[in-house]
GROMACS .gro file of C-alpha atoms in nm:
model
  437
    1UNK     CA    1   2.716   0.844  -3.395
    2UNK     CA    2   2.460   1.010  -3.649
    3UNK     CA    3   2.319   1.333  -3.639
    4UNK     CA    4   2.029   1.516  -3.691
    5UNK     CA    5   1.969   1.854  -3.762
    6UNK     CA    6   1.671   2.067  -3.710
    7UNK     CA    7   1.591   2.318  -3.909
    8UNK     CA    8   1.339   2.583  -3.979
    9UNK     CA    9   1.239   2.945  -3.972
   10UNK     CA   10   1.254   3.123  -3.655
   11UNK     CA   11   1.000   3.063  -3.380
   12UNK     CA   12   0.845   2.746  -3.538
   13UNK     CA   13   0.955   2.501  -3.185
   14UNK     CA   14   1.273   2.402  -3.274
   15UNK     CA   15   1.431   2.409  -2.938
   16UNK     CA   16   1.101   2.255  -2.755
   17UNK     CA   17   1.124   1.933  -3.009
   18UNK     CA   18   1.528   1.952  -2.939
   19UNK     CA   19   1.429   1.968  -2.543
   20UNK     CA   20   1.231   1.679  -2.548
   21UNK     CA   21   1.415   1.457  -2.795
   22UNK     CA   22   1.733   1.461  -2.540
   23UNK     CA   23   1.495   1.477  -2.240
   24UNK     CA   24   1.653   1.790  -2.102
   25UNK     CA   25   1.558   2.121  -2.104
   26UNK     CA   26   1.898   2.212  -2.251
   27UNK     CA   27   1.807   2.488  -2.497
   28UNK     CA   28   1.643   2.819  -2.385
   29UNK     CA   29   1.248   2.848  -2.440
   30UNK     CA   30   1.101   3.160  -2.544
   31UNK     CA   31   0.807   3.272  -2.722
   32UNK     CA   32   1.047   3.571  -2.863
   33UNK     CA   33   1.160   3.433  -3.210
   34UNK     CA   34   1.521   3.417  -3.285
   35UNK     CA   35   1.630   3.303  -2.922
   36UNK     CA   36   1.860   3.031  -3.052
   37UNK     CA   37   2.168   3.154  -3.240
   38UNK     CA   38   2.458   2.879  -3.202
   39UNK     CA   39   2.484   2.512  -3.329
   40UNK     CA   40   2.363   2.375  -2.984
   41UNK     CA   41   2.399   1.943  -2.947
   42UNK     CA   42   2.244   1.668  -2.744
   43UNK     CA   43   2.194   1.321  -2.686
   44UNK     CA   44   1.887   1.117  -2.802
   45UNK     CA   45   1.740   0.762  -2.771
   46UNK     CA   46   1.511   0.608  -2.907
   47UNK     CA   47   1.404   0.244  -2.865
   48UNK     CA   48   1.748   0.083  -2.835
   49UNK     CA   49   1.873   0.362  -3.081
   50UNK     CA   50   2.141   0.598  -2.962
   51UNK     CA   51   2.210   0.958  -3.225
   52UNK     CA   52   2.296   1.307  -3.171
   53UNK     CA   53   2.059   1.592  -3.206
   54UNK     CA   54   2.153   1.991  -3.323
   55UNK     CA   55   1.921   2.274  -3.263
   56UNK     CA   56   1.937   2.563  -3.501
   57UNK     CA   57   1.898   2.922  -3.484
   58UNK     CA   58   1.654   3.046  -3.720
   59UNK     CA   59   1.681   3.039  -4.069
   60UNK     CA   60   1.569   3.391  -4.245
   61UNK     CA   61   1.722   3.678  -4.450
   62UNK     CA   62   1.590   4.033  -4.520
   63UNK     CA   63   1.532   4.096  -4.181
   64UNK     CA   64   1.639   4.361  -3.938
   65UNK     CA   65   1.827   4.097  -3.664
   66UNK     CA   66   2.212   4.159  -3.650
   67UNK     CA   67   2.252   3.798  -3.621
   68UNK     CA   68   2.079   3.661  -3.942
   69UNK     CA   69   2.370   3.635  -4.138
   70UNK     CA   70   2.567   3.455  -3.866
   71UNK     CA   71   2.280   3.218  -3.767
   72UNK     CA   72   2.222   3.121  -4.149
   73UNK     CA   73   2.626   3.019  -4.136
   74UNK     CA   74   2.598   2.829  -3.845
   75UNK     CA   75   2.229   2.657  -4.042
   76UNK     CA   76   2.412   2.577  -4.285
   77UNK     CA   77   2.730   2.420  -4.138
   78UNK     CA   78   2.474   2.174  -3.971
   79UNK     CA   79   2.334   2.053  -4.296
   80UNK     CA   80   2.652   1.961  -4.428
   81UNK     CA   81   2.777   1.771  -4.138
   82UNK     CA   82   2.482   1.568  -4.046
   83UNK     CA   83   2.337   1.264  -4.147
   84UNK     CA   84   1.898   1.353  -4.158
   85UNK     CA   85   1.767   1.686  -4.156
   86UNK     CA   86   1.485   1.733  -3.981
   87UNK     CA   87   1.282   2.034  -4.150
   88UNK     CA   88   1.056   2.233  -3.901
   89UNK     CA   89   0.749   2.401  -4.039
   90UNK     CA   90   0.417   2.526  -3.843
   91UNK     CA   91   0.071   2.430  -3.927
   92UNK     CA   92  -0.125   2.734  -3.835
   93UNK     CA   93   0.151   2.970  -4.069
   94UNK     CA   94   0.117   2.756  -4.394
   95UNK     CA   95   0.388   2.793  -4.627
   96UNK     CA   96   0.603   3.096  -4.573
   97UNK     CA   97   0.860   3.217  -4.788
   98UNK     CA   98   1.127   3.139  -4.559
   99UNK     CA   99   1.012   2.760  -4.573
  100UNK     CA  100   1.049   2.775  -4.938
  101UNK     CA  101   1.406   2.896  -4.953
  102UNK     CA  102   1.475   2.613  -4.665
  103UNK     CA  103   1.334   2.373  -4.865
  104UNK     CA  104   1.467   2.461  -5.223
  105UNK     CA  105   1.851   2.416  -4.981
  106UNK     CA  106   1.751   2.084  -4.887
  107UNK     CA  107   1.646   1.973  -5.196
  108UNK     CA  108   1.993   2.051  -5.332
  109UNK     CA  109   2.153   1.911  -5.008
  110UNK     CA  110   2.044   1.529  -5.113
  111UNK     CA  111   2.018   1.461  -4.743
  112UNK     CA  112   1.734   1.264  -4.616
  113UNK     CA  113   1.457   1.516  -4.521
  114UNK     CA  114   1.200   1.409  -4.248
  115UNK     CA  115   0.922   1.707  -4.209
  116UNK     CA  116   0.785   1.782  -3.922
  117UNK     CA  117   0.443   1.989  -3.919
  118UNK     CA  118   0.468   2.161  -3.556
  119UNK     CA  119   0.172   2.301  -3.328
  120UNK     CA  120  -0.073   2.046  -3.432
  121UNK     CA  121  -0.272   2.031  -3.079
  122UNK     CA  122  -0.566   1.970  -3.237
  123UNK     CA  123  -0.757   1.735  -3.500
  124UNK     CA  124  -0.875   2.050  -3.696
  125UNK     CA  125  -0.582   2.188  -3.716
  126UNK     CA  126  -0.462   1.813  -3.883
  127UNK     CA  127  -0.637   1.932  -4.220
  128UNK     CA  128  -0.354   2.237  -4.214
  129UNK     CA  129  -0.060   1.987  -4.254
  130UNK     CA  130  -0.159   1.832  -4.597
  131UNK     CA  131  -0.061   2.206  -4.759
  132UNK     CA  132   0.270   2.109  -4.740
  133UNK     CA  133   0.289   1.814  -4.972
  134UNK     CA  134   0.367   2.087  -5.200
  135UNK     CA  135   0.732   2.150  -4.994
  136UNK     CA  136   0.834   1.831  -5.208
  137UNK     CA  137   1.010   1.658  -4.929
  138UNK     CA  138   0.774   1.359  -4.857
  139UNK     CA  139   0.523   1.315  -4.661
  140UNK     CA  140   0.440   1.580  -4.420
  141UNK     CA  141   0.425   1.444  -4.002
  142UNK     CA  142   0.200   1.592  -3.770
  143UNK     CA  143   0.341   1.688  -3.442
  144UNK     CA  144   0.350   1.899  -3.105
  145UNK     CA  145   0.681   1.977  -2.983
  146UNK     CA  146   0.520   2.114  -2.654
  147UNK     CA  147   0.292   1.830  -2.568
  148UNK     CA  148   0.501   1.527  -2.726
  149UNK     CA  149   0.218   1.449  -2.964
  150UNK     CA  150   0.322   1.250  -3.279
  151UNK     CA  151   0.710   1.304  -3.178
  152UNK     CA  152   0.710   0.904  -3.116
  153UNK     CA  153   0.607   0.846  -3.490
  154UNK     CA  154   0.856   1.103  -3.548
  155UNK     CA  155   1.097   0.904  -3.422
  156UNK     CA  156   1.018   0.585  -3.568
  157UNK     CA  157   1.031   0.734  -3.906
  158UNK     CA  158   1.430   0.890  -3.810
  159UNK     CA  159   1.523   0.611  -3.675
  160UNK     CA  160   1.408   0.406  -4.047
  161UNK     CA  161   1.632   0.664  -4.255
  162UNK     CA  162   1.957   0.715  -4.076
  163UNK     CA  163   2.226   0.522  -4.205
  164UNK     CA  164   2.246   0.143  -4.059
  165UNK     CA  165   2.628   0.141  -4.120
  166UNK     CA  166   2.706   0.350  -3.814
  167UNK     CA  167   2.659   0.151  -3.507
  168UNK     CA  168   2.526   0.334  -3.211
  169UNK     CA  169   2.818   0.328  -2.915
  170UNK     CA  170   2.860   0.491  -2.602
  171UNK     CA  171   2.929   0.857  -2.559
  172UNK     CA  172   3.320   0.909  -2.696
  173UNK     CA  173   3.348   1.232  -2.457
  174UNK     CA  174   3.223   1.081  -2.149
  175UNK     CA  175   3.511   1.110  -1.856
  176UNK     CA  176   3.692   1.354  -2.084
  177UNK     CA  177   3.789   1.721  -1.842
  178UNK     CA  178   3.529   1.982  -1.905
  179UNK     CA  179   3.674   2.355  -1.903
  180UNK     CA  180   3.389   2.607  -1.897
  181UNK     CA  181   3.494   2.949  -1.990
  182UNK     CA  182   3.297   3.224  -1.785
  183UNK     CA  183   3.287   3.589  -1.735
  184UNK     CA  184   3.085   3.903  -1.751
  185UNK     CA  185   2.932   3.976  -2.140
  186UNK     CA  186   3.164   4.094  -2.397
  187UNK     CA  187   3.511   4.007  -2.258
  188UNK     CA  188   3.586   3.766  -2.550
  189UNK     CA  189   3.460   3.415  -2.460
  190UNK     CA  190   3.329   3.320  -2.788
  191UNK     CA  191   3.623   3.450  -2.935
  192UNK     CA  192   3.851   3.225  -2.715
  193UNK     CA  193   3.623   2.927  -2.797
  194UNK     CA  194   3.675   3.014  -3.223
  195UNK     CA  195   4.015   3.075  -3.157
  196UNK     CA  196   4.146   2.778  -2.967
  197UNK     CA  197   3.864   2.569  -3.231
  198UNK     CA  198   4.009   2.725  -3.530
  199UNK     CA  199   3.665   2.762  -3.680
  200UNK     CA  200   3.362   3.001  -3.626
  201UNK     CA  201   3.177   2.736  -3.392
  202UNK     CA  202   3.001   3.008  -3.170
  203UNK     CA  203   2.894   3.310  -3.304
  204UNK     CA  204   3.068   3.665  -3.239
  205UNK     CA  205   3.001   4.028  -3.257
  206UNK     CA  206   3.048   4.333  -3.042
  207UNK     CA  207   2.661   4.332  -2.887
  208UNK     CA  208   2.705   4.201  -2.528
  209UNK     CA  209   2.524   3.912  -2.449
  210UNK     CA  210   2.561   3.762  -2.812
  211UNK     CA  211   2.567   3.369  -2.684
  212UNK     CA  212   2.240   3.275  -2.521
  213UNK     CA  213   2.319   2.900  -2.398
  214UNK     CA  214   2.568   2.732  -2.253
  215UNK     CA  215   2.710   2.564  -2.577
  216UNK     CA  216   2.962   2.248  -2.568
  217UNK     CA  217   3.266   2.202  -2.857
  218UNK     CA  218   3.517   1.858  -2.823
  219UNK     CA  219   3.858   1.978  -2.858
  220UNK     CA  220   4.170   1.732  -2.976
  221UNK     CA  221   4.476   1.949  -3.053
  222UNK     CA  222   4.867   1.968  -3.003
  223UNK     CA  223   4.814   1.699  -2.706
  224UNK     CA  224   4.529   1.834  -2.552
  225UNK     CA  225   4.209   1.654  -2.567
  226UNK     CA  226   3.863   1.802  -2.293
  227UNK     CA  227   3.529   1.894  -2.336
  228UNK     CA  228   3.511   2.316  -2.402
  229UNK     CA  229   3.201   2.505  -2.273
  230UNK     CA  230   3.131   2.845  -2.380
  231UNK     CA  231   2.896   3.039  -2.188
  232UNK     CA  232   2.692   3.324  -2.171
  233UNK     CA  233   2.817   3.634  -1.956
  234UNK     CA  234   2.648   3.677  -1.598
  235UNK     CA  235   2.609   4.032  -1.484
  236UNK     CA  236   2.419   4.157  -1.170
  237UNK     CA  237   2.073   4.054  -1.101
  238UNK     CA  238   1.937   4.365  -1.063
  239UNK     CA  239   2.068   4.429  -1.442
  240UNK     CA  240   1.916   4.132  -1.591
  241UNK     CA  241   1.552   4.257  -1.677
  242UNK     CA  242   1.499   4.003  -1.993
  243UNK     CA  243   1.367   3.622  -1.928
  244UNK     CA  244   1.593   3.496  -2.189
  245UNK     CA  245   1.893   3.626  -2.004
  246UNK     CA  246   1.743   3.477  -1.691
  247UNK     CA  247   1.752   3.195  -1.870
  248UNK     CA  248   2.105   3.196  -1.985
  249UNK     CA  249   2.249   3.289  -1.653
  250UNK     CA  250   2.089   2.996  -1.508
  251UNK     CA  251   2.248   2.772  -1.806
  252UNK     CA  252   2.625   2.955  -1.724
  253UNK     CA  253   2.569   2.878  -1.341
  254UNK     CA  254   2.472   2.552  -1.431
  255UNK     CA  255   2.746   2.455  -1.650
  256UNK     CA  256   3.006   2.623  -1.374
  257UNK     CA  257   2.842   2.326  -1.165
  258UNK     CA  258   2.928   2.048  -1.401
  259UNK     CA  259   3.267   2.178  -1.482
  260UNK     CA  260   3.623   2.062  -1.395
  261UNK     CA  261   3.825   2.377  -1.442
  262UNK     CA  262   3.697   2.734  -1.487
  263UNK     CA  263   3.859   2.975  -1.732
  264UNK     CA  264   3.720   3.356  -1.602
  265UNK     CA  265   3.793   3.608  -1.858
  266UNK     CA  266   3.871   3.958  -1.756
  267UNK     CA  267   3.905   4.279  -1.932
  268UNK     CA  268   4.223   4.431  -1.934
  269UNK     CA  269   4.125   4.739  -2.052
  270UNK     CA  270   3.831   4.791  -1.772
  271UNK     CA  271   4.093   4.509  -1.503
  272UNK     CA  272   3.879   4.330  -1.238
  273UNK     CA  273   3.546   4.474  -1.146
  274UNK     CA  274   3.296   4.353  -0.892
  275UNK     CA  275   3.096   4.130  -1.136
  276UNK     CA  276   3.420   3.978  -1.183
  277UNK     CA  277   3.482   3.912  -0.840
  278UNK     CA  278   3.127   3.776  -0.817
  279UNK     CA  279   3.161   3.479  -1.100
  280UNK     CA  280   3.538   3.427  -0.941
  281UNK     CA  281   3.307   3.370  -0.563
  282UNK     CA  282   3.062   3.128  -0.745
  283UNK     CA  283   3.362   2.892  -0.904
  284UNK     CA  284   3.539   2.899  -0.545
  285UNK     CA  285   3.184   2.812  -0.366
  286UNK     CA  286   3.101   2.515  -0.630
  287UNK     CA  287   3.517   2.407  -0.508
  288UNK     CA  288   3.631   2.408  -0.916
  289UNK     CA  289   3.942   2.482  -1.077
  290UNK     CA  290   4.013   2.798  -1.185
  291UNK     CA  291   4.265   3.003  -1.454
  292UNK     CA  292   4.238   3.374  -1.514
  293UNK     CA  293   4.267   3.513  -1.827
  294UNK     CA  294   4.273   3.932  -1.911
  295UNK     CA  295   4.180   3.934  -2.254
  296UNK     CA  296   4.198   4.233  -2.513
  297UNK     CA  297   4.591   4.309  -2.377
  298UNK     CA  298   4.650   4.434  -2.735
  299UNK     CA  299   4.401   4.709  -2.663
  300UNK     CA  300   4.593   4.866  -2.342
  301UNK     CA  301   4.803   5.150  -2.399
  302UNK     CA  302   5.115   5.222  -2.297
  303UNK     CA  303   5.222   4.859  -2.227
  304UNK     CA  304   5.546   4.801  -2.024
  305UNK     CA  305   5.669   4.488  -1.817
  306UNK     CA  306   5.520   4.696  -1.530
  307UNK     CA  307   5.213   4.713  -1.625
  308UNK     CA  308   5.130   4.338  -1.663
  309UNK     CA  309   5.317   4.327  -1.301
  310UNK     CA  310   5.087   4.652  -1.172
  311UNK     CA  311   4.782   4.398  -1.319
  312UNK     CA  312   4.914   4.154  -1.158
  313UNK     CA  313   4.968   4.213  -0.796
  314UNK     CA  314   4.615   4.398  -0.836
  315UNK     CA  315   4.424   4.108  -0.935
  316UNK     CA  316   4.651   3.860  -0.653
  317UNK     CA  317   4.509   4.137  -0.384
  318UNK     CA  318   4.161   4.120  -0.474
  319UNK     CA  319   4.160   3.718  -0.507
  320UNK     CA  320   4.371   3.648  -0.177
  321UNK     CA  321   4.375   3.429  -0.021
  322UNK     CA  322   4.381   3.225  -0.345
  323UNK     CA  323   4.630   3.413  -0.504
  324UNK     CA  324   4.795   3.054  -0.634
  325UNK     CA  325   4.534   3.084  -0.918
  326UNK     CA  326   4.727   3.046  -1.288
  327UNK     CA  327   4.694   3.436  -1.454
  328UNK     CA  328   4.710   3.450  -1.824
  329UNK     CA  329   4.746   3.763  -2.045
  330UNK     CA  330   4.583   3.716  -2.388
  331UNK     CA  331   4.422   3.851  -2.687
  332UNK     CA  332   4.192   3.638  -2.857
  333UNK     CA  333   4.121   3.852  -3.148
  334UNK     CA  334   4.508   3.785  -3.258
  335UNK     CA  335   4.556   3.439  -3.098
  336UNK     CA  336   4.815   3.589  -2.851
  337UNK     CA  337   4.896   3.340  -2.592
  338UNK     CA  338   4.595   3.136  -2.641
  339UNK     CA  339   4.766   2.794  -2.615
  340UNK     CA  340   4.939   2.917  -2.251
  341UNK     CA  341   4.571   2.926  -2.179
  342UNK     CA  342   4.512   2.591  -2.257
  343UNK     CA  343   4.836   2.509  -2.106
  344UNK     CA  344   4.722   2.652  -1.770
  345UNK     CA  345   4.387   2.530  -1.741
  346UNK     CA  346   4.540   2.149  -1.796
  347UNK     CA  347   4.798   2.217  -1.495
  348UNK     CA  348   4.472   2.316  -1.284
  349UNK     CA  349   4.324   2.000  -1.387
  350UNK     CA  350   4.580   1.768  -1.299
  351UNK     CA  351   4.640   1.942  -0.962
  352UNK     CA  352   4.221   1.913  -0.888
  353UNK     CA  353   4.234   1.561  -0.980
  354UNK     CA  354   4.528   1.462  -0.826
  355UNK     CA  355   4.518   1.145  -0.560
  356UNK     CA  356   4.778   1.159  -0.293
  357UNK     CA  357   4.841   0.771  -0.098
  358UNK     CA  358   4.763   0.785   0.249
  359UNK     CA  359   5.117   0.672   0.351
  360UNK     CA  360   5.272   0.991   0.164
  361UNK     CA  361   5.045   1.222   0.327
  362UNK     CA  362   5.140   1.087   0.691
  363UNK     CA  363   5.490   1.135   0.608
  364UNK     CA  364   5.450   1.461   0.516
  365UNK     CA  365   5.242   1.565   0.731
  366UNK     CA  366   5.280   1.443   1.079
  367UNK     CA  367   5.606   1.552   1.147
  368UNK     CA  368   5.495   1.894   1.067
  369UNK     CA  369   5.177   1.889   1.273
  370UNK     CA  370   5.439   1.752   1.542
  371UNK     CA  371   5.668   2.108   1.490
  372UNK     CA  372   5.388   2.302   1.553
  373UNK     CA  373   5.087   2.104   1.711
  374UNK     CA  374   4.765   2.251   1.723
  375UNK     CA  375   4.705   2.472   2.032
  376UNK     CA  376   4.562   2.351   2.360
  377UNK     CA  377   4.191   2.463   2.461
  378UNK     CA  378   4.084   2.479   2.831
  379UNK     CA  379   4.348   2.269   2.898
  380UNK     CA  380   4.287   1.980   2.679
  381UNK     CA  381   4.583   1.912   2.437
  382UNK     CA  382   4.471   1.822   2.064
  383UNK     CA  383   4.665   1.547   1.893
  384UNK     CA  384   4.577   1.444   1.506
  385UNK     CA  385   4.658   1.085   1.448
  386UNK     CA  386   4.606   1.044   1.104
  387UNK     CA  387   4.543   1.218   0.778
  388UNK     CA  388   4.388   1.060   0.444
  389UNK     CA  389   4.248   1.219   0.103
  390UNK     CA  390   3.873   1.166   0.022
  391UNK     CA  391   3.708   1.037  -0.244
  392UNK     CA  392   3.531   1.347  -0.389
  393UNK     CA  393   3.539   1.517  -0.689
  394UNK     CA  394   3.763   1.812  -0.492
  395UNK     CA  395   4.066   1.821  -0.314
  396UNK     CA  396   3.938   1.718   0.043
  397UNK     CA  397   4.141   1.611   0.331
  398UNK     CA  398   4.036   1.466   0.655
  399UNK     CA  399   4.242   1.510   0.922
  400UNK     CA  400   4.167   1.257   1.244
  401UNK     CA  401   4.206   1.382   1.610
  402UNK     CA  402   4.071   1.345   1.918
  403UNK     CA  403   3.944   1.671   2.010
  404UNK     CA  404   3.800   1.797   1.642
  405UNK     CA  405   3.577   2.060   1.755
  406UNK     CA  406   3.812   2.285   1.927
  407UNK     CA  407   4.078   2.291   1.630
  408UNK     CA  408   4.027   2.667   1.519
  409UNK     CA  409   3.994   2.862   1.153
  410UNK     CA  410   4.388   2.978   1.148
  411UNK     CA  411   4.519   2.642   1.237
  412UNK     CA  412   4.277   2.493   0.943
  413UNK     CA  413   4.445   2.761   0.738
  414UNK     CA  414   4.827   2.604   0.902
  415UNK     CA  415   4.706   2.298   0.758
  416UNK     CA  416   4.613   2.424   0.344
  417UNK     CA  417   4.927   2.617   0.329
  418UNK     CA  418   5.127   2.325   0.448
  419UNK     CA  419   4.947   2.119   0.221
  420UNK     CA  420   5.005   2.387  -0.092
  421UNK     CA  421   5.365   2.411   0.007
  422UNK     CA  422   5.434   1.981  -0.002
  423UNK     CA  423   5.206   1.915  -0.305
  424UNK     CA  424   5.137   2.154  -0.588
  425UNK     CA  425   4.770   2.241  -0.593
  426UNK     CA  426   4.796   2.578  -0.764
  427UNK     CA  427   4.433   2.695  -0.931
  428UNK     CA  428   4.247   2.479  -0.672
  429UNK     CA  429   4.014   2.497  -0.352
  430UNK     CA  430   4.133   2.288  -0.082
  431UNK     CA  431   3.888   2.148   0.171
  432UNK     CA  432   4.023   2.037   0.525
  433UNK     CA  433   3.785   1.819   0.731
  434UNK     CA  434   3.837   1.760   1.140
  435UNK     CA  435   3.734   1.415   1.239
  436UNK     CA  436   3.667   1.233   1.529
  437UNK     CA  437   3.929   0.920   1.554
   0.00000   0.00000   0.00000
């Protein structure tokens, strides 16, 4: 599929003309410049026309952000891999420096250049755009990102110059496992993301909260083939004061919702902390997969076969009753372990997506519901008939009886660990349903 890149200095409306080309609010919004700092992709279409879109960070230099250096790596790596750039400048600004040096790059890139003039709400502000005929990359194209003004002309015009040899097809990743990597800020998720990637895809630096959005990498390797989501660390709402971490929390939640498995990353040198414990409560409620990983093990002193046994049986306690769940140790800074990771989180998958035949489950089952039957309530004896699997997303069982609503919590709890003990569903939340036959 083709792709399109758009660049442009910081706070010019990148990620609101990157919003509404895919039709999602995808990227974070903020009228603090330099929000964006990853390579961050969508989806568009346009009139039968099917390419991919790549929101930029900011392109600058000279300034005081830690990040510039990154971001203008991560700029550049877009140019060079897709097909139309599509150049970002704002009317009311004019020509800044910044838009020169972008433009003297593309010039030298001999990609096709479309440019878009953004926040041009009004017709006065239509006499601003013509300045930029000096830019030497064609013909200027009034727009407004915010309102959707012009972006339909905009889209004509891509649409002309990308290349006709590449035939617009369905999405290759769709149906592919997604594994979302999670945790608090700092604990190494980027890091894991580069490292499994072998290349600097996300950027990464010691300042907690470093990735903003929730940012999606395909990954084909040594046999292993999913959909990779890095995220950006949650901490406790009463510690999240900024809108644009707001923001990103909501992005993290949301791509815990549309995940398959979830790798949470804990720090070995700090072990498992209540914010931990919180993101580990929010995969279990959304019923997803889950590995846990304690990165930075290079950095714990004194290490001994004990310790990682003392870890352990600590982290086993505080996750109980789940304490099934694949554990990990890693360092991601020295690619210790990091394919065990991978490893795991592919075990998880094929245990939450498992389908057990009716006929097996009965088997199993029945005989030892028979051995120890559920216990009688006012008299009334409880007999389950029949068990099945359902068809959700989930591990769900129902389980059909005559007398549903006096089956109790511990014989529910009979039930899972029989089922965990028959069939392996290690790194998964099992859901048991009581029907009426």
């Amino acid at each position: 599929m083709n792709l399109v890149a758009i660049v442009g200095r910081p706070n010019v409306g990148k990620s609101t003309l990157f919003n509404r080309l895919i039709g999602n609010r995808q990227a974070i919004v903020d009228s603090t410049a330099g929000v964006t700092r990853d390579r961050h992709y969508g989806q568009c279409e346009w009139c039968g026309h099917e390419f991919s879109v790549v929101d930029t960070g900011g392109f600058t230099s000279g300034s005081d952000d830690v990040f510039e250096s990154e971001i203008r790596k991560q700029v550049m790596i877009a140019i060079e891999e897709c097909d139309l750039v599509l150049f970002m400048v704002e009317a009311a600004t004019g020509i800044t420096d910044f838009d020169q040096d972008i433009a003297d790059i593309l010039r030298r890139s001999k990609k096709p250049v479309v440019l878009a003039v953004n926040k041009v709400d009004t017709g006065e502000r239509m006499y601003d755009t013509y300045q930029f005929y000096s830019l030497g990359l064609g013909d200027p194209m009034a727009i407004a990102a915010a309102t959707g003004s012009g972006t339909g002309d905009l889209l004509d015009h891509v649409v002309e110059l990308l290349p006709k040899e590449t035939r617009d097809v369905e999405d290759p990743y769709e149906g592919l496992p997604r594994f979302t990597i999670v945790g608090k800020p700092n604990v190494g998720k980027s890091s894991l993301t580069n490292a499994l990637l072998g290349e600097e895809r996300n950027i990464v630096t010691p300042v907690a909260g470093t990735t903003r959005d929730a940012i999606s990498s395909h990954y084909n390797k040594f046999g292993h083939e999913f959909m990779l989501v890095d995220t950006a660390g949650l901490r406790k709402k009463t510690k999240v004061t900024e809108d644009l971490e707001f923001y990103s929390v909501l992005r993290s939640i949301r791509a815990i919702e549309q995940s398959d498995v979830c790798i949470l990353m804990v720090d070995a040198t700090t072990g498992i902390e209540a914010q931990d414990m919180a993101v580990f409560n929010l995969i279990i409620r959304n019923k997803k997969g889950c590995v846990i990983v304690v990165n930075k093990w290079d950095l714990v002193p004194d290490k001994t076969t004990g310790t990682m046994k003392e870890f352990t049986e600590a982290i086993r306690e505080r996750i109980a009753p789940l304490s099934d769940i694949p554990l990990v140790f890693t360092s991601a800074t020295n690619k210790q372990r990091i394919l065990d990771v991978l490893e795991a989180a592919e075990k998880v998958y094929a245990n939450y997506s498992r389908r057990i035949p009716t006929s097996q489950l009965n088997e199993v089952m029945l005989p030892e519901i028979e051995n120890y039957p559920p216990p009688a309530w006012k008299g009334k004896y409880i007999k389950i008939k029949y068990i099945t699997q359902l068809p959700s997303p989930s591990p769900s069982f129902a389980f059909f009886c005559n007398l549903p609503q006096y089956i109790r919590d511990p014989y529910k709890r009979f039930l899972e660990n029989k089922l965990r003990s028959h069939f392996d569903y290690s790194g998964c939340v099992l859901q048991i349903f009581l029907r009426q036959k």
